[in-house]
Short mmCIF file of C-alpha atoms in Angstrom, two decimals:
data_model
loop_
_atom_site.label_atom_id
_atom_site.label_comp_id
_atom_site.label_asym_id
_atom_site.label_seq_id
_atom_site.Cartn_x
_atom_site.Cartn_y
_atom_site.Cartn_z
CA MET A 1 -115.12 97.29 -6.73
CA THR A 2 -118.49 97.90 -5.08
CA GLU A 3 -119.30 98.51 -1.46
CA THR A 4 -121.89 96.27 0.12
CA SER A 5 -122.01 97.43 3.69
CA GLU A 6 -122.15 100.84 5.27
CA PRO A 7 -118.84 102.30 6.44
CA ARG A 8 -118.57 102.03 10.19
CA SER A 9 -117.22 105.25 11.66
CA ALA A 10 -116.17 105.67 15.26
CA ASP A 11 -119.81 106.44 16.00
CA ASN A 12 -121.46 103.57 14.20
CA ALA A 13 -118.84 100.81 14.08
CA ALA A 14 -120.45 98.99 16.99
CA PRO A 15 -124.15 98.34 17.58
CA ASP A 16 -126.09 100.32 20.14
CA GLY A 17 -126.06 99.05 23.68
CA PRO A 18 -123.38 97.21 25.54
CA VAL A 19 -120.78 95.41 23.45
CA ALA A 20 -119.94 91.83 24.36
CA PRO A 21 -116.23 91.59 25.09
CA THR A 22 -114.04 89.52 22.86
CA GLU A 23 -112.24 86.52 24.24
CA PRO A 24 -109.43 87.81 26.47
CA THR A 25 -105.84 87.21 25.46
CA ALA A 26 -102.53 87.45 27.22
CA LEU A 27 -102.13 91.01 25.93
CA ASP A 28 -105.51 92.24 27.12
CA GLY A 29 -105.98 94.02 30.41
CA PRO A 30 -107.51 92.34 33.45
CA VAL A 31 -111.05 91.05 33.01
CA ALA A 32 -113.57 92.03 35.64
CA PRO A 33 -114.93 88.96 37.44
CA ALA A 34 -118.60 88.08 37.19
CA GLU A 35 -120.94 88.66 40.11
CA PRO A 36 -120.35 85.69 42.46
CA THR A 37 -123.29 83.41 43.04
CA ALA A 38 -121.61 81.44 45.78
CA PRO A 39 -119.19 82.27 48.55
CA ALA A 40 -115.89 83.16 47.02
CA GLU A 41 -113.13 80.65 47.49
CA PRO A 42 -109.78 81.84 48.79
CA ALA A 43 -107.68 83.30 45.99
CA THR A 44 -104.99 80.98 44.74
CA ARG A 45 -101.43 82.16 44.97
CA PRO A 46 -99.96 83.23 41.63
CA SER A 47 -97.56 80.78 40.09
CA VAL A 48 -93.83 81.32 40.15
CA LEU A 49 -93.95 82.10 36.41
CA HIS A 50 -96.61 84.77 36.86
CA ARG A 51 -94.69 86.35 39.73
CA ALA A 52 -91.52 86.33 37.63
CA MET A 53 -93.32 87.97 34.69
CA ARG A 54 -94.20 90.95 36.89
CA TYR A 55 -90.52 91.68 37.33
CA LEU A 56 -89.47 90.92 33.74
CA PRO A 57 -89.21 94.62 32.70
CA LEU A 58 -86.71 95.08 35.55
CA ILE A 59 -84.87 91.78 35.14
CA ALA A 60 -84.49 91.73 31.34
CA PRO A 61 -82.29 94.84 30.95
CA VAL A 62 -80.00 93.65 33.74
CA LEU A 63 -79.57 90.25 32.08
CA LEU A 64 -79.06 91.76 28.62
CA TRP A 65 -76.16 93.89 29.83
CA ALA A 66 -74.73 91.84 32.70
CA VAL A 67 -74.43 88.50 30.90
CA PRO A 68 -72.25 89.68 27.98
CA CYS A 69 -70.30 91.92 30.36
CA TRP A 70 -69.37 88.89 32.44
CA LEU A 71 -68.75 86.52 29.51
CA LEU A 72 -66.60 88.98 27.53
CA LEU A 73 -64.69 90.68 30.32
CA HIS A 74 -64.67 88.58 33.47
CA ALA A 75 -64.74 84.92 32.39
CA GLY A 76 -61.04 84.15 32.47
CA GLN A 77 -59.78 86.80 30.02
CA HIS A 78 -57.61 88.56 32.64
CA TRP A 79 -57.59 91.78 30.65
CA PRO A 80 -55.39 94.62 31.95
CA LEU A 81 -57.18 96.50 34.70
CA PRO A 82 -57.81 99.70 32.64
CA ALA A 83 -59.43 97.64 29.86
CA THR A 84 -61.61 95.75 32.34
CA LEU A 85 -62.73 98.94 34.10
CA THR A 86 -63.43 100.73 30.82
CA GLY A 87 -65.45 97.84 29.41
CA THR A 88 -67.41 97.34 32.62
CA THR A 89 -68.19 101.06 32.78
CA LEU A 90 -69.52 101.02 29.21
CA PHE A 91 -71.82 98.09 30.02
CA ALA A 92 -73.03 99.87 33.17
CA LEU A 93 -73.73 103.05 31.18
CA GLY A 94 -75.69 101.01 28.64
CA LEU A 95 -77.78 99.46 31.41
CA VAL A 96 -78.67 102.93 32.71
CA VAL A 97 -79.05 104.84 29.43
CA MET A 98 -81.09 102.29 27.44
CA PRO A 99 -84.20 102.11 29.65
CA LEU A 100 -84.12 105.84 30.39
CA ALA A 101 -83.90 106.68 26.68
CA MET A 102 -86.71 104.28 25.80
CA VAL A 103 -88.96 105.74 28.48
CA ARG A 104 -88.31 109.28 27.23
CA GLY A 105 -88.66 108.20 23.62
CA HIS A 106 -91.74 105.98 23.81
CA GLY A 107 -93.40 107.28 26.96
CA ARG A 108 -95.33 110.44 27.56
CA ARG A 109 -92.58 112.76 26.26
CA GLN A 110 -92.24 111.02 22.86
CA GLN A 111 -88.74 112.40 22.21
CA ASP A 112 -87.58 111.01 18.88
CA ARG A 113 -83.85 111.39 19.58
CA ALA A 114 -84.18 109.52 22.85
CA ALA A 115 -86.18 106.80 21.10
CA ILE A 116 -83.45 106.37 18.48
CA VAL A 117 -80.78 106.01 21.17
CA GLY A 118 -82.83 103.60 23.28
CA ASP A 119 -83.98 101.48 20.35
CA THR A 120 -80.50 101.22 18.87
CA LEU A 121 -79.01 100.18 22.19
CA LEU A 122 -81.76 97.60 22.63
CA GLY A 123 -81.06 96.03 19.26
CA ALA A 124 -77.30 96.10 19.74
CA VAL A 125 -77.33 94.53 23.18
CA TRP A 126 -79.83 91.87 22.09
CA VAL A 127 -77.44 90.75 19.33
CA LEU A 128 -74.45 90.96 21.68
CA PHE A 129 -76.28 88.98 24.37
CA THR A 130 -77.36 86.29 21.92
CA TRP A 131 -73.98 85.72 20.35
CA SER A 132 -71.96 86.05 23.53
CA VAL A 133 -74.00 83.14 24.89
CA LEU A 134 -74.31 80.99 21.75
CA LEU A 135 -71.05 81.63 19.96
CA GLY A 136 -69.16 81.97 23.24
CA THR A 137 -70.33 78.57 24.47
CA VAL A 138 -69.75 76.69 21.21
CA LEU A 139 -66.44 78.34 20.39
CA ARG A 140 -65.03 77.93 23.90
CA LEU A 141 -65.93 74.22 23.81
CA ALA A 142 -64.38 73.78 20.35
CA LEU A 143 -61.17 75.50 21.39
CA THR A 144 -60.96 73.36 24.52
CA LEU A 145 -61.46 70.14 22.57
CA ALA A 146 -58.84 71.27 20.05
CA ASP A 147 -56.50 72.14 22.93
CA VAL A 148 -55.87 75.63 21.56
CA GLY A 149 -53.87 77.78 23.98
CA ASP A 150 -54.53 78.03 27.67
CA GLY A 151 -57.70 79.18 29.42
CA GLN A 152 -56.88 82.87 29.06
CA ASP A 153 -56.10 82.54 25.35
CA ARG A 154 -59.35 80.73 24.68
CA ALA A 155 -61.38 83.27 26.65
CA ARG A 156 -59.83 86.18 24.74
CA ILE A 157 -60.41 84.48 21.37
CA VAL A 158 -64.08 84.05 22.30
CA THR A 159 -64.35 87.72 23.23
CA TRP A 160 -62.86 89.00 19.99
CA ALA A 161 -64.85 86.54 17.87
CA THR A 162 -68.09 87.54 19.60
CA LEU A 163 -67.42 91.26 19.16
CA ALA A 164 -66.55 90.75 15.49
CA ALA A 165 -69.66 88.65 14.82
CA THR A 166 -71.85 91.21 16.58
CA ALA A 167 -70.37 94.09 14.58
CA VAL A 168 -70.92 92.26 11.28
CA LEU A 169 -74.48 91.27 12.16
CA LEU A 170 -75.41 94.78 13.28
CA ALA A 171 -73.99 96.37 10.12
CA TRP A 172 -75.76 93.85 7.93
CA GLY A 173 -78.96 94.05 9.99
CA TYR A 174 -79.02 97.85 9.70
CA ALA A 175 -78.66 97.67 5.92
CA GLU A 176 -81.43 95.05 5.77
CA ALA A 177 -83.77 97.22 7.84
CA ARG A 178 -83.20 100.41 5.86
CA ARG A 179 -83.35 99.01 2.32
CA VAL A 180 -86.47 98.82 0.17
CA PRO A 181 -87.89 95.33 0.75
CA ARG A 182 -87.56 92.71 -1.93
CA VAL A 183 -90.77 91.57 -3.60
CA ARG A 184 -91.89 88.09 -2.58
CA SER A 185 -94.27 86.56 -5.14
CA LEU A 186 -96.38 83.43 -4.82
CA ASP A 187 -99.52 81.87 -6.26
CA VAL A 188 -102.33 81.22 -3.78
CA PRO A 189 -104.94 78.64 -4.86
CA LEU A 190 -108.43 79.34 -3.54
CA PRO A 191 -110.82 76.46 -4.34
CA ARG A 192 -113.93 78.68 -4.18
CA LEU A 193 -112.50 81.46 -6.38
CA GLY A 194 -114.37 81.83 -9.66
CA ALA A 195 -112.54 81.53 -12.97
CA GLY A 196 -113.25 85.18 -13.74
CA LEU A 197 -111.02 86.20 -10.85
CA ASP A 198 -108.15 83.85 -11.66
CA GLY A 199 -104.89 85.79 -11.72
CA THR A 200 -106.10 88.57 -9.43
CA ARG A 201 -102.99 90.37 -8.17
CA VAL A 202 -103.00 91.32 -4.49
CA VAL A 203 -100.08 93.33 -3.09
CA LEU A 204 -99.57 93.32 0.68
CA ILE A 205 -97.56 95.85 2.65
CA THR A 206 -97.72 96.03 6.41
CA ASP A 207 -95.91 97.18 9.55
CA THR A 208 -94.32 100.21 7.89
CA HIS A 209 -93.78 101.66 11.38
CA TYR A 210 -92.94 105.20 10.35
CA GLY A 211 -91.25 106.55 13.44
CA PRO A 212 -88.38 108.46 15.03
CA LEU A 213 -86.02 107.81 12.10
CA ASP A 214 -87.35 109.88 9.20
CA ARG A 215 -88.08 107.46 6.36
CA ALA A 216 -90.04 109.67 3.96
CA ARG A 217 -87.67 108.87 1.07
CA TRP A 218 -87.79 105.16 1.93
CA SER A 219 -91.59 105.34 1.99
CA ALA A 220 -91.66 106.90 -1.49
CA ARG A 221 -89.35 104.20 -2.85
CA VAL A 222 -91.54 101.46 -1.34
CA CYS A 223 -94.58 102.97 -3.03
CA ASP A 224 -92.71 103.21 -6.35
CA THR A 225 -91.90 99.49 -6.06
CA VAL A 226 -95.54 98.64 -5.35
CA ASN A 227 -96.56 100.60 -8.45
CA THR A 228 -94.43 98.33 -10.65
CA LEU A 229 -96.47 95.26 -9.66
CA ASP A 230 -99.67 96.02 -11.61
CA ALA A 231 -101.84 95.28 -8.58
CA ASP A 232 -105.60 94.85 -8.69
CA LEU A 233 -105.80 95.23 -4.92
CA VAL A 234 -103.25 96.77 -2.54
CA CYS A 235 -103.60 95.99 1.18
CA HIS A 236 -102.01 97.54 4.24
CA THR A 237 -102.65 95.42 7.34
CA GLY A 238 -101.75 97.98 9.98
CA ASP A 239 -99.00 99.32 12.23
CA ILE A 240 -98.50 102.23 9.86
CA ALA A 241 -96.48 104.24 12.34
CA ASP A 242 -95.34 104.87 15.88
CA GLY A 243 -96.80 108.25 16.71
CA THR A 244 -99.82 110.27 15.72
CA ALA A 245 -100.94 110.84 12.15
CA ASP A 246 -100.08 114.54 12.41
CA ARG A 247 -96.58 113.75 13.62
CA ARG A 248 -95.79 111.11 10.98
CA ARG A 249 -97.78 112.62 8.10
CA ALA A 250 -94.71 113.40 5.98
CA GLN A 251 -93.55 109.78 6.07
CA ALA A 252 -97.04 108.40 5.36
CA THR A 253 -97.97 110.83 2.56
CA PRO A 254 -96.28 108.78 -0.22
CA LEU A 255 -98.93 106.08 0.42
CA GLY A 256 -101.27 108.37 -1.50
CA THR A 257 -99.29 107.65 -4.68
CA VAL A 258 -99.93 103.88 -4.58
CA ARG A 259 -101.90 102.63 -7.59
CA ALA A 260 -104.33 99.71 -7.86
CA THR A 261 -106.81 98.89 -10.60
CA ARG A 262 -109.61 98.07 -8.11
CA ALA A 263 -108.95 99.32 -4.57
CA ARG A 264 -106.48 100.17 -1.83
CA VAL A 265 -107.64 98.88 1.55
CA TYR A 266 -106.37 99.28 5.10
CA VAL A 267 -107.00 97.93 8.60
CA THR A 268 -105.65 99.11 11.93
CA GLY A 269 -102.82 97.43 13.81
CA ASN A 270 -102.10 97.42 17.51
CA HIS A 271 -99.64 100.33 17.26
CA GLU A 272 -102.36 102.67 15.99
CA TYR A 273 -104.07 102.16 19.34
CA TYR A 274 -100.99 103.32 21.24
CA THR A 275 -101.65 106.86 19.97
CA GLU A 276 -104.67 108.09 17.98
CA ALA A 277 -106.10 105.28 15.86
CA GLN A 278 -108.96 107.33 14.47
CA GLY A 279 -106.44 109.91 13.25
CA TRP A 280 -104.75 107.21 11.16
CA VAL A 281 -108.08 105.96 9.84
CA ASP A 282 -108.92 109.52 8.78
CA LEU A 283 -105.52 110.14 7.19
CA MET A 284 -105.62 106.91 5.19
CA GLY A 285 -109.04 107.88 3.91
CA GLU A 286 -107.65 111.29 2.98
CA LEU A 287 -104.84 109.56 1.04
CA GLY A 288 -107.37 107.56 -0.96
CA TRP A 289 -107.25 104.27 0.92
CA GLU A 290 -110.42 102.48 2.01
CA PRO A 291 -110.35 101.77 5.77
CA LEU A 292 -112.13 98.43 6.23
CA ARG A 293 -113.32 98.91 9.79
CA ASN A 294 -115.43 95.79 10.30
CA ARG A 295 -116.96 95.91 6.84
CA HIS A 296 -116.35 94.60 3.35
CA LEU A 297 -116.18 95.49 -0.33
CA LEU A 298 -116.81 93.34 -3.38
CA LEU A 299 -114.25 92.75 -6.09
CA GLU A 300 -116.07 91.60 -9.23
CA ARG A 301 -114.65 90.45 -12.55
CA GLY A 302 -115.77 88.09 -15.27
CA GLY A 303 -119.06 87.41 -13.53
CA ASP A 304 -117.37 86.24 -10.32
CA THR A 305 -117.10 87.94 -6.92
CA LEU A 306 -114.52 88.10 -4.13
CA VAL A 307 -115.48 89.50 -0.73
CA VAL A 308 -112.68 91.74 0.60
CA ALA A 309 -113.27 92.26 4.32
CA GLY A 310 -111.36 93.85 7.17
CA VAL A 311 -111.51 94.05 10.95
CA ASP A 312 -109.98 96.35 13.55
CA ASP A 313 -107.01 94.94 15.46
CA VAL A 314 -107.81 92.57 18.32
CA THR A 315 -106.49 95.16 20.79
CA ALA A 316 -108.97 97.79 19.60
CA GLU A 317 -111.69 97.16 22.16
CA SER A 318 -109.33 97.22 25.13
CA SER A 319 -108.01 100.58 23.90
CA GLY A 320 -111.20 102.22 25.14
CA LEU A 321 -111.72 104.07 21.84
CA ALA A 322 -115.45 104.20 21.18
CA GLY A 323 -116.66 102.01 18.32
CA HIS A 324 -113.34 100.23 17.74
CA ARG A 325 -113.25 96.44 18.04
CA ALA A 326 -112.51 93.35 15.96
CA HIS A 327 -115.93 92.26 14.71
CA LEU A 328 -115.92 89.63 11.97
CA ASP A 329 -119.70 89.22 11.90
CA GLY A 330 -120.01 92.94 11.21
CA ALA A 331 -117.35 92.74 8.51
CA LEU A 332 -119.23 89.96 6.69
CA ASP A 333 -122.73 91.31 7.31
CA GLY A 334 -124.68 91.06 4.05
CA ALA A 335 -122.01 89.09 2.18
CA ASP A 336 -123.13 86.08 0.15
CA PRO A 337 -121.78 82.99 2.00
CA ASP A 338 -121.14 81.31 -1.36
CA HIS A 339 -118.55 83.91 -2.31
CA PRO A 340 -114.91 83.44 -1.29
CA VAL A 341 -113.62 85.80 1.41
CA LEU A 342 -110.28 87.56 1.64
CA LEU A 343 -109.88 89.01 5.14
CA LEU A 344 -107.46 91.65 6.39
CA ALA A 345 -106.62 91.22 10.10
CA HIS A 346 -103.42 92.63 11.56
CA GLN A 347 -102.51 89.77 13.90
CA PRO A 348 -102.25 86.13 12.82
CA LYS A 349 -103.94 85.09 16.09
CA PHE A 350 -107.27 86.21 14.56
CA ILE A 351 -107.14 83.07 12.41
CA ASP A 352 -109.28 81.01 14.80
CA ARG A 353 -112.18 83.41 14.31
CA ALA A 354 -111.50 83.49 10.57
CA VAL A 355 -111.73 79.69 10.39
CA ALA A 356 -115.00 79.74 12.32
CA GLY A 357 -116.33 82.44 9.99
CA GLY A 358 -115.54 80.51 6.81
CA VAL A 359 -112.83 82.86 5.55
CA ASP A 360 -110.81 81.57 2.59
CA LEU A 361 -107.66 83.67 2.97
CA GLN A 362 -106.50 85.91 5.84
CA LEU A 363 -103.72 88.44 5.32
CA SER A 364 -101.76 89.53 8.39
CA GLY A 365 -98.51 91.08 9.55
CA HIS A 366 -97.50 91.94 13.12
CA THR A 367 -94.79 89.31 13.67
CA HIS A 368 -91.97 90.95 11.64
CA GLY A 369 -90.74 87.37 11.22
CA GLY A 370 -89.07 87.90 14.59
CA GLN A 371 -87.07 90.89 13.19
CA ILE A 372 -83.87 90.06 15.11
CA TRP A 373 -83.01 86.37 15.45
CA PRO A 374 -83.74 84.48 17.69
CA PHE A 375 -86.63 86.66 18.89
CA HIS A 376 -88.94 84.62 16.64
CA HIS A 377 -89.11 81.94 19.34
CA LEU A 378 -90.82 84.45 21.64
CA VAL A 379 -93.16 85.57 18.84
CA ARG A 380 -94.32 82.00 18.36
CA LEU A 381 -95.47 81.90 22.00
CA ASP A 382 -98.08 84.54 21.12
CA GLN A 383 -98.91 83.89 17.46
CA PRO A 384 -99.91 80.75 15.50
CA ALA A 385 -97.68 81.61 12.52
CA LEU A 386 -94.45 83.51 12.01
CA ALA A 387 -94.26 84.09 8.26
CA GLY A 388 -95.46 82.70 4.96
CA LEU A 389 -98.51 80.73 3.86
CA THR A 390 -100.08 78.27 6.30
CA ARG A 391 -103.32 76.26 6.33
CA HIS A 392 -105.78 76.34 9.21
CA GLY A 393 -108.84 74.13 9.24
CA ALA A 394 -110.31 72.60 6.10
CA ARG A 395 -110.67 75.80 4.08
CA THR A 396 -108.74 78.72 5.51
CA LEU A 397 -105.29 79.89 4.42
CA LEU A 398 -103.25 82.45 6.34
CA TYR A 399 -100.51 84.54 4.82
CA THR A 400 -98.30 86.24 7.42
CA SER A 401 -95.95 88.92 6.12
CA ARG A 402 -92.60 89.57 7.79
CA GLY A 403 -93.44 93.25 7.43
CA THR A 404 -92.30 96.07 5.18
CA GLY A 405 -90.55 98.22 7.79
CA PHE A 406 -89.19 97.64 11.28
CA TRP A 407 -90.17 98.51 14.81
CA GLY A 408 -87.79 100.11 17.30
CA PRO A 409 -84.24 98.77 16.80
CA PRO A 410 -83.19 99.65 13.23
CA PHE A 411 -81.97 96.12 12.53
CA ARG A 412 -83.26 93.01 10.78
CA VAL A 413 -81.21 89.88 11.38
CA PHE A 414 -82.27 86.67 9.57
CA ALA A 415 -85.79 88.13 9.15
CA PRO A 416 -85.83 90.12 5.89
CA SER A 417 -88.60 92.61 5.19
CA GLU A 418 -90.93 92.09 2.25
CA ILE A 419 -93.43 93.51 -0.18
CA THR A 420 -95.70 90.61 -1.05
CA LEU A 421 -97.40 89.87 -4.38
CA LEU A 422 -100.10 87.23 -4.03
CA VAL A 423 -101.59 85.96 -7.29
CA LEU A 424 -104.95 84.32 -6.58
CA ARG A 425 -105.61 81.15 -8.56
CA SER A 426 -108.88 79.44 -9.34
CA PRO A 427 -108.99 75.67 -9.96
CA GLN A 428 -111.96 76.31 -12.23
CA ALA A 429 -109.74 78.29 -14.62
CA GLY A 430 -107.37 75.32 -14.90
CA ALA A 431 -110.25 72.94 -15.52
CA ALA A 432 -111.65 75.19 -18.26
CA ALA A 433 -108.26 75.37 -19.96
#
């Protein structure tokens, strides 16, 4: 592995002078309007959808708690009054405690115990909300068509079935989130890859999200699993943790034990920019990983070359941290355009720029595969891919990992975590054989 471009630190990652802003996205902050050259027209009224989105943080918790409360307690069950009052009180407490705990846990105070309580309640009520609506509707209809019992009997059956399904899914989802991910292996054909690099083994971990729940032992077991895969290149595509590098150092330290025959490379994710991104860049360098901050390295074998490039997360520039931005031209500066390019970019949405830049394979994370079904439908509104290998344009492949860890709620439901082994294949090797 040889380096072909100068490392870009926080001081030199961006060129001197003003930096042209990247194309704004829905997650970016407001963009300052250009100097008007003509009299400004009256501002248009925001759409109903935009007005509704402003109140979503207030509306969503109410819906998450109120809907299952109504469907399970007040939709014809006619429970005894003490049971109804107790259940309603519990739902009301959840509605109050969850947002307060999340604010204390993820806001300025960063209280880990509060974060655990808030995140767990969020995951639990999301599953309860989903299945009280879906299972409740389908089961109530089926029982009606089958003429099972009267209205009260059917309503109570729906309540108990929903509670049982939720309990099973939460127990299973917790076990799925806390286990060491299974290894997902696949061959990735790259038409421009030279025969000398055929069989190159690339291991991808991402979205470890070390956080309020101490997962130092889990982290060590993940790294032990990676070390069984005989990797040439190990990649981490960001969202290492929730919290500063100093605070989560113990959980991240096992990453220093990861072995690769050529290199270990890392790019920032959006969660690094919620705290101190440069601290994570520095710690990963200290642990022996190569932070690819808008630059590239060369992997050479058998007379052939693969460009391994990386960019900061697309949210980097809006973070206000000097020198941090997603800059593909900088990452490929000096690279031979005839060589295939493997690009690390945290979010799949970077794929449009990768296609325009002639990238052969982009590795990303960020989506968690939705983490808790059916949240993946919302993820797809923001990202072009959810998980797996997809093609974009004539040349470019995108592999999106479901992530190695979990964010927030300690559950994974129908979205298993993964450690990914990608074996790069060259058509030239097959032709020679």
